[in-house]
Each structure stands twice: as structure tokens, then as C-alpha cells.
mmCIF file of C-alpha atoms and ligand atoms in Angstrom:
data_model
loop_
_atom_site.group_PDB
_atom_site.id
_atom_site.type_symbol
_atom_site.label_atom_id
_atom_site.label_comp_id
_atom_site.label_asym_id
_atom_site.label_seq_id
_atom_site.Cartn_x
_atom_site.Cartn_y
_atom_site.Cartn_z
ATOM 1 C CA MET A 3 112.322 119.870 86.706
ATOM 2 C CA GLU A 4 115.440 120.032 88.844
ATOM 3 C CA ILE A 5 115.236 122.432 91.774
ATOM 4 C CA THR A 6 117.504 123.555 94.614
ATOM 5 C CA VAL A 7 117.399 122.473 98.242
ATOM 6 C CA ASP A 8 115.964 125.860 99.210
ATOM 7 C CA GLN A 9 113.175 125.570 96.650
ATOM 8 C CA ALA A 10 112.338 122.100 97.974
ATOM 9 C CA VAL A 11 112.239 123.460 101.512
ATOM 10 C CA LYS A 12 109.831 126.166 100.378
ATOM 11 C CA MET A 13 107.530 123.647 98.687
ATOM 12 C CA ILE A 14 107.270 121.701 101.947
ATOM 13 C CA GLN A 15 106.801 124.816 104.085
ATOM 14 C CA GLN A 16 104.033 126.136 101.865
ATOM 15 C CA SER A 17 101.986 122.933 101.851
ATOM 16 C CA LYS A 18 99.404 122.036 104.459
ATOM 17 C CA LYS A 19 98.621 118.469 103.391
ATOM 18 C CA ILE A 20 101.728 116.419 102.736
ATOM 19 C CA THR A 21 102.245 112.688 102.306
ATOM 20 C CA PHE A 22 105.816 111.399 102.468
ATOM 21 C CA LEU A 23 106.834 108.181 100.743
ATOM 22 C CA THR A 24 110.099 107.077 102.329
ATOM 23 C CA GLY A 25 112.762 104.456 101.674
ATOM 24 C CA ALA A 26 116.154 103.230 102.847
ATOM 25 C CA GLY A 27 117.880 106.579 102.183
ATOM 26 C CA VAL A 28 115.908 108.089 105.078
ATOM 27 C CA SER A 29 117.485 105.648 107.546
ATOM 28 C CA THR A 30 121.070 105.434 106.286
ATOM 29 C CA PRO A 31 121.962 108.692 108.144
ATOM 30 C CA SER A 32 120.880 106.807 111.310
ATOM 31 C CA GLY A 33 123.381 104.070 110.552
ATOM 32 C CA VAL A 34 120.851 101.547 109.232
ATOM 33 C CA PRO A 35 122.331 100.035 106.069
ATOM 34 C CA ASP A 36 120.176 99.014 103.137
ATOM 35 C CA TYR A 37 119.739 95.255 103.554
ATOM 36 C CA ARG A 38 121.132 94.760 100.069
ATOM 37 C CA SER A 39 124.481 95.938 101.352
ATOM 38 C CA LEU A 40 124.505 92.883 103.641
ATOM 39 C CA GLN A 41 124.618 90.639 100.628
ATOM 40 C CA GLY A 42 127.753 88.540 100.590
ATOM 41 C CA VAL A 43 128.880 89.659 104.020
ATOM 42 C CA TYR A 44 127.175 86.918 105.974
ATOM 43 C CA HIS A 45 125.859 84.484 103.443
ATOM 44 C CA GLY A 46 128.175 84.164 100.506
ATOM 45 C CA LEU A 47 126.348 84.072 97.239
ATOM 46 C CA GLU A 48 122.810 83.875 98.545
ATOM 47 C CA GLU A 49 120.540 86.720 97.427
ATOM 48 C CA PRO A 50 118.734 88.819 100.045
ATOM 49 C CA GLU A 51 115.599 88.255 97.962
ATOM 50 C CA TYR A 52 115.822 84.572 98.935
ATOM 51 C CA LEU A 53 116.952 85.115 102.513
ATOM 52 C CA LEU A 54 113.958 87.430 103.046
ATOM 53 C CA SER A 55 111.444 85.134 101.378
ATOM 54 C CA SER A 56 108.616 83.051 102.803
ATOM 55 C CA GLU A 57 110.297 80.078 101.134
ATOM 56 C CA CYS A 58 113.474 80.559 103.175
ATOM 57 C CA LEU A 59 111.441 81.176 106.365
ATOM 58 C CA ILE A 60 109.756 77.794 105.976
ATOM 59 C CA ARG A 61 112.408 75.636 104.290
ATOM 60 C CA GLU A 62 115.543 76.971 105.954
ATOM 61 C CA PRO A 63 114.355 78.662 109.158
ATOM 62 C CA GLU A 64 117.853 78.787 110.679
ATOM 63 C CA LYS A 65 119.288 80.589 107.649
ATOM 64 C CA PHE A 66 116.350 83.032 107.640
ATOM 65 C CA TYR A 67 116.800 83.725 111.348
ATOM 66 C CA GLN A 68 120.535 84.321 111.081
ATOM 67 C CA PHE A 69 120.024 86.811 108.246
ATOM 68 C CA VAL A 70 117.084 88.679 109.789
ATOM 69 C CA LYS A 71 118.913 89.121 113.084
ATOM 70 C CA HIS A 72 121.459 91.246 111.225
ATOM 71 C CA LEU A 73 118.706 93.681 110.213
ATOM 72 C CA TYR A 74 118.132 94.795 113.822
ATOM 73 C CA HIS A 75 120.019 97.943 114.810
ATOM 74 C CA GLU A 76 119.023 98.620 118.389
ATOM 75 C CA GLU A 77 121.484 101.494 118.634
ATOM 76 C CA ALA A 78 119.959 103.384 115.676
ATOM 77 C CA ARG A 79 118.125 106.604 116.557
ATOM 78 C CA PRO A 80 115.800 108.724 114.397
ATOM 79 C CA ASN A 81 117.583 111.466 112.455
ATOM 80 C CA ILE A 82 116.493 114.947 111.412
ATOM 81 C CA ILE A 83 114.371 113.536 108.565
ATOM 82 C CA HIS A 84 112.279 111.302 110.843
ATOM 83 C CA GLN A 85 112.061 114.057 113.451
ATOM 84 C CA ALA A 86 110.993 116.793 111.031
ATOM 85 C CA MET A 87 108.238 114.607 109.561
ATOM 86 C CA ALA A 88 106.945 113.721 113.027
ATOM 87 C CA GLU A 89 107.008 117.333 114.246
ATOM 88 C CA MET A 90 105.123 118.578 111.202
ATOM 89 C CA GLU A 91 102.115 116.561 112.405
ATOM 90 C CA ASN A 92 101.602 119.272 115.037
ATOM 91 C CA THR A 93 100.867 121.962 112.448
ATOM 92 C CA LYS A 94 99.969 120.184 109.198
ATOM 93 C CA ASP A 95 97.992 117.274 107.824
ATOM 94 C CA ILE A 96 100.832 114.768 107.433
ATOM 95 C CA TRP A 97 101.046 111.098 106.469
ATOM 96 C CA VAL A 98 104.185 109.005 106.226
ATOM 97 C CA ILE A 99 104.166 105.803 104.176
ATOM 98 C CA SER A 100 107.444 103.955 104.589
ATOM 99 C CA GLN A 101 109.089 100.973 102.980
ATOM 100 C CA ASN A 102 111.452 100.799 105.933
ATOM 101 C CA ILE A 103 111.046 98.070 108.542
ATOM 102 C CA ASP A 104 113.326 99.666 111.145
ATOM 103 C CA GLY A 105 110.644 101.357 113.263
ATOM 104 C CA LEU A 106 112.430 104.734 113.254
ATOM 105 C CA HIS A 107 109.406 106.787 112.110
ATOM 106 C CA GLU A 108 107.504 105.412 115.121
ATOM 107 C CA THR A 109 110.355 106.127 117.494
ATOM 108 C CA ALA A 110 110.452 109.689 116.167
ATOM 109 C CA GLY A 111 106.771 110.031 117.068
ATOM 110 C CA SER A 112 104.946 109.780 113.735
ATOM 111 C CA ARG A 113 101.341 108.712 114.340
ATOM 112 C CA HIS A 114 99.918 109.106 110.842
ATOM 113 C CA LEU A 115 102.170 106.310 109.672
ATOM 114 C CA VAL A 116 101.788 103.354 107.332
ATOM 115 C CA ASN A 117 104.582 100.795 107.622
ATOM 116 C CA PHE A 118 103.995 99.478 104.145
ATOM 117 C CA HIS A 119 106.386 96.542 104.544
ATOM 118 C CA GLY A 120 105.717 95.985 108.250
ATOM 119 C CA SER A 121 108.147 96.332 111.154
ATOM 120 C CA LEU A 122 110.949 94.223 112.612
ATOM 121 C CA TYR A 123 109.828 95.342 116.062
ATOM 122 C CA ASP A 124 106.446 93.674 115.712
ATOM 123 C CA CYS A 125 106.883 89.884 116.085
ATOM 124 C CA TYR A 126 104.491 86.987 116.449
ATOM 125 C CA CYS A 127 104.412 83.208 116.633
ATOM 126 C CA ARG A 128 103.467 81.447 113.410
ATOM 127 C CA LYS A 129 101.901 78.572 115.304
ATOM 128 C CA CYS A 130 99.748 80.202 118.004
ATOM 129 C CA GLN A 131 99.671 83.749 116.488
ATOM 130 C CA GLN A 132 100.527 85.299 119.842
ATOM 131 C CA ALA A 133 102.500 88.562 119.810
ATOM 132 C CA VAL A 134 106.077 88.096 121.020
ATOM 133 C CA ALA A 135 108.533 90.812 122.118
ATOM 134 C CA TRP A 136 111.248 91.447 119.529
ATOM 135 C CA THR A 137 113.831 91.176 122.308
ATOM 136 C CA ASP A 138 112.668 87.583 122.892
ATOM 137 C CA TYR A 139 112.891 86.900 119.168
ATOM 138 C CA LEU A 140 116.525 88.021 119.142
ATOM 139 C CA GLN A 141 117.218 85.430 121.869
ATOM 140 C CA SER A 142 115.529 82.571 120.042
ATOM 141 C CA ASP A 143 113.108 82.086 117.161
ATOM 142 C CA THR A 144 111.336 79.304 119.075
ATOM 143 C CA HIS A 145 108.262 80.421 121.012
ATOM 144 C CA LYS A 146 108.614 79.435 124.687
ATOM 145 C CA ASP A 147 104.883 78.849 125.143
ATOM 146 C CA CYS A 148 104.163 76.521 122.237
ATOM 147 C CA GLY A 149 107.409 75.651 120.462
ATOM 148 C CA GLY A 150 106.273 77.407 117.296
ATOM 149 C CA GLN A 151 108.433 79.546 115.045
ATOM 150 C CA ILE A 152 108.552 83.271 115.776
ATOM 151 C CA ARG A 153 108.795 85.715 112.899
ATOM 152 C CA PRO A 154 108.786 89.469 112.445
ATOM 153 C CA ASN A 155 105.647 90.985 110.949
ATOM 154 C CA ILE A 156 107.339 92.126 107.747
ATOM 155 C CA VAL A 157 106.224 91.461 104.189
ATOM 156 C CA LEU A 158 108.548 88.789 102.820
ATOM 157 C CA TYR A 159 109.247 88.095 99.177
ATOM 158 C CA GLY A 160 106.522 85.734 98.030
ATOM 159 C CA GLU A 161 103.954 87.127 100.450
ATOM 160 C CA GLY A 162 100.978 89.342 99.706
ATOM 161 C CA PHE A 163 99.999 92.661 101.240
ATOM 162 C CA GLU A 164 97.165 93.195 103.675
ATOM 163 C CA ASP A 165 94.237 95.005 102.074
ATOM 164 C CA ALA A 166 93.910 97.314 105.065
ATOM 165 C CA VAL A 167 97.496 98.512 104.678
ATOM 166 C CA ILE A 168 97.095 99.125 100.961
ATOM 167 C CA GLN A 169 93.822 100.973 101.514
ATOM 168 C CA GLN A 170 95.310 103.181 104.221
ATOM 169 C CA ALA A 171 98.237 104.060 101.952
ATOM 170 C CA ILE A 172 95.958 104.844 99.008
ATOM 171 C CA THR A 173 93.822 107.125 101.184
ATOM 172 C CA ALA A 174 96.917 108.893 102.522
ATOM 173 C CA VAL A 175 98.295 109.574 99.044
ATOM 174 C CA GLY A 176 94.898 110.751 97.792
ATOM 175 C CA ASN A 177 94.644 113.187 100.694
ATOM 176 C CA ALA A 178 97.826 115.116 99.871
ATOM 177 C CA GLU A 179 98.314 118.374 98.011
ATOM 178 C CA LEU A 180 102.040 117.585 97.982
ATOM 179 C CA VAL A 181 103.546 114.095 97.700
ATOM 180 C CA VAL A 182 107.214 113.929 98.701
ATOM 181 C CA ILE A 183 109.274 110.894 97.721
ATOM 182 C CA VAL A 184 112.400 110.666 99.875
ATOM 183 C CA GLY A 185 115.411 108.356 99.832
ATOM 184 C CA THR A 186 114.141 105.614 97.577
ATOM 185 C CA SER A 187 114.899 104.498 94.051
ATOM 186 C CA PHE A 188 111.113 103.981 93.846
ATOM 187 C CA GLN A 189 111.211 100.750 91.885
ATOM 188 C CA VAL A 190 109.593 98.268 94.271
ATOM 189 C CA HIS A 191 105.986 97.317 93.472
ATOM 190 C CA PRO A 192 103.375 97.886 94.710
ATOM 191 C CA PHE A 193 104.914 100.741 96.730
ATOM 192 C CA CYS A 194 105.884 102.764 93.652
ATOM 193 C CA ASP A 195 102.382 102.371 92.199
ATOM 194 C CA LEU A 196 100.995 104.456 95.069
ATOM 195 C CA ILE A 197 101.924 107.593 93.119
ATOM 196 C CA TYR A 198 99.024 106.883 90.738
ATOM 197 C CA GLU A 199 96.634 107.425 93.663
ATOM 198 C CA LYS A 200 97.542 111.086 94.050
ATOM 199 C CA ARG A 201 95.095 113.882 93.359
ATOM 200 C CA ARG A 202 95.337 115.147 89.822
ATOM 201 C CA ASP A 203 96.350 118.603 91.047
ATOM 202 C CA ALA A 204 98.778 117.373 93.703
ATOM 203 C CA LYS A 205 102.428 118.332 93.291
ATOM 204 C CA VAL A 206 105.227 115.783 93.474
ATOM 205 C CA LEU A 207 108.648 116.452 94.973
ATOM 206 C CA VAL A 208 111.473 113.901 94.763
ATOM 207 C CA ILE A 209 114.424 114.149 97.168
ATOM 208 C CA ASN A 210 117.016 111.537 96.270
ATOM 209 C CA GLN A 211 120.701 111.133 95.458
ATOM 210 C CA THR A 212 119.851 109.786 92.014
ATOM 211 C CA PRO A 213 116.958 110.453 89.599
ATOM 212 C CA ILE A 214 114.058 107.998 89.735
ATOM 213 C CA PRO A 215 111.775 106.672 87.017
ATOM 214 C CA LEU A 216 108.497 108.542 87.359
ATOM 215 C CA ALA A 217 105.775 109.407 84.897
ATOM 216 C CA GLY A 218 104.278 112.896 84.919
ATOM 217 C CA GLU A 219 105.607 116.207 86.125
ATOM 218 C CA TYR A 220 107.631 116.483 89.280
ATOM 219 C CA SER A 221 110.287 118.561 90.992
ATOM 220 C CA PHE A 222 113.565 116.834 91.688
ATOM 221 C CA VAL A 223 116.260 117.838 94.121
ATOM 222 C CA GLN A 224 119.417 115.784 93.945
ATOM 223 C CA ALA A 225 120.300 115.614 97.625
ATOM 224 C CA ASN A 226 120.344 113.555 100.758
ATOM 225 C CA GLY A 227 117.131 114.054 102.730
ATOM 226 C CA THR A 228 119.036 115.518 105.669
ATOM 227 C CA ALA A 229 120.107 118.505 103.527
ATOM 228 C CA VAL A 230 116.452 119.415 103.012
ATOM 229 C CA PHE A 231 114.913 118.476 106.356
ATOM 230 C CA GLU A 232 117.449 120.295 108.498
ATOM 231 C CA LYS A 233 116.080 123.490 106.910
ATOM 232 C CA VAL A 234 112.382 122.699 107.060
HETATM 233 ZN ZN1 LIG B 2 103.388 80.169 119.921
#
């Protein structure tokens, strides 16, 4: 069912237990482009699916590093969507599960947060497993202490998910009386399968520029997330 921005705002205001499932559209108002839009700009015909794969990390580390460095946007700040979700934690039972790796939900102050695909701002050495500051990683992908390769703790194509992360996300979705899907085409597995973990009586609200494929009943508002969250 298609609803208005004001009706979507009301649904959020009237719910006490909300879990948000967020994607790239939540960060584009902060100036973080979807990594797919980088395709062709820096690397000709190579697909981002390869450049962000474990295969590329291992076989062509220099190419991986050059691409991943372009995903860091130090100047990006949380927008009204991130801020509203973080502030709601003060008065409601809120969880945010994000596909984004840009760290903006954390910067905004969300604590009930699952970074489903990891974070660019969490780096470690593949050889000695030590944590490394992301600022050091942007200087060099070689670990000073051991000479190993540094990588960001993000889920690459070809890699599996940690059970603990999946379990936390499943629990968060099952806890909600309202599940809000924001700024994502909702087609990436296993993220989009999380919707099947909702309570049977939980409502679903989709806030996106375009309709998404989703089984079952849900309310859909065709809008940018900022239009809704500036009123919440
Ligand atoms: Zn090391």
C-alpha cells in the first residue's frame, strides 16, 4: 500500500520497538556515493564486484587497495536520517542494521547497531591479526610491525558472514513491532532475507525512491529518507 510522508512519520512516531534496515540511500545525502557509481571512473571496465572481492584482495592487492581507498569519505558527516535514528534510542527500543560500511550510524551515536557488512573504519592486519588505525591504512596497506597486508573489516564478495553478526541481526528484527527499510533496493542476500525473521504481527514500512521486491504486506512511501526523518 502506498502511503504519504506524513503517514510514514506517524507510523514511526507511534511505534515503540523499531528496527531499521538501511542501505546506500541513507548515506547519499551525506555525500557518500554508492560504490557502484565508482565503476568505470577509476578502473575502466573492471566490476566493483571483483574489485571488492577476496580474490582481488589476495591476487591483486594493489588494485584492491587503490579501489578501496576511494570508498573513504573522511569529510562525510551524519545527516538527519542517521541523527534521528540515533536520537530515538533515548525514548524507544531501537535497532539499526546497516549494509553501509561508512561508519556514519556510529558517528551519529547509534549504539544498538549491527554493521552487517562491516566497517571501513575498522582495519586489521591479515598476517598478525592486530588492529590497525584506518588512518594508517590510508597511508599504506603494509603493516609496519610485521610487513603483512592490512585490510578493512568489511565483508568482501566471496567471503562468508560471521555467525554472531547474523544472530544479532536476526534477534533485532525479531524484536521489532515495526521494521523500516530505508534507502536500499533490498536485493542483496543475505541482508534482504532478514525480513523473514520479523514477528508475524510486525508492520513493515519501506522508504525508498523506487519500489522494492518484497513478499507480504507493507506500506511504501516513495521518498528520500530525509523527507521522512526531518519530520520524525
Ligand atoms: Zn601485522
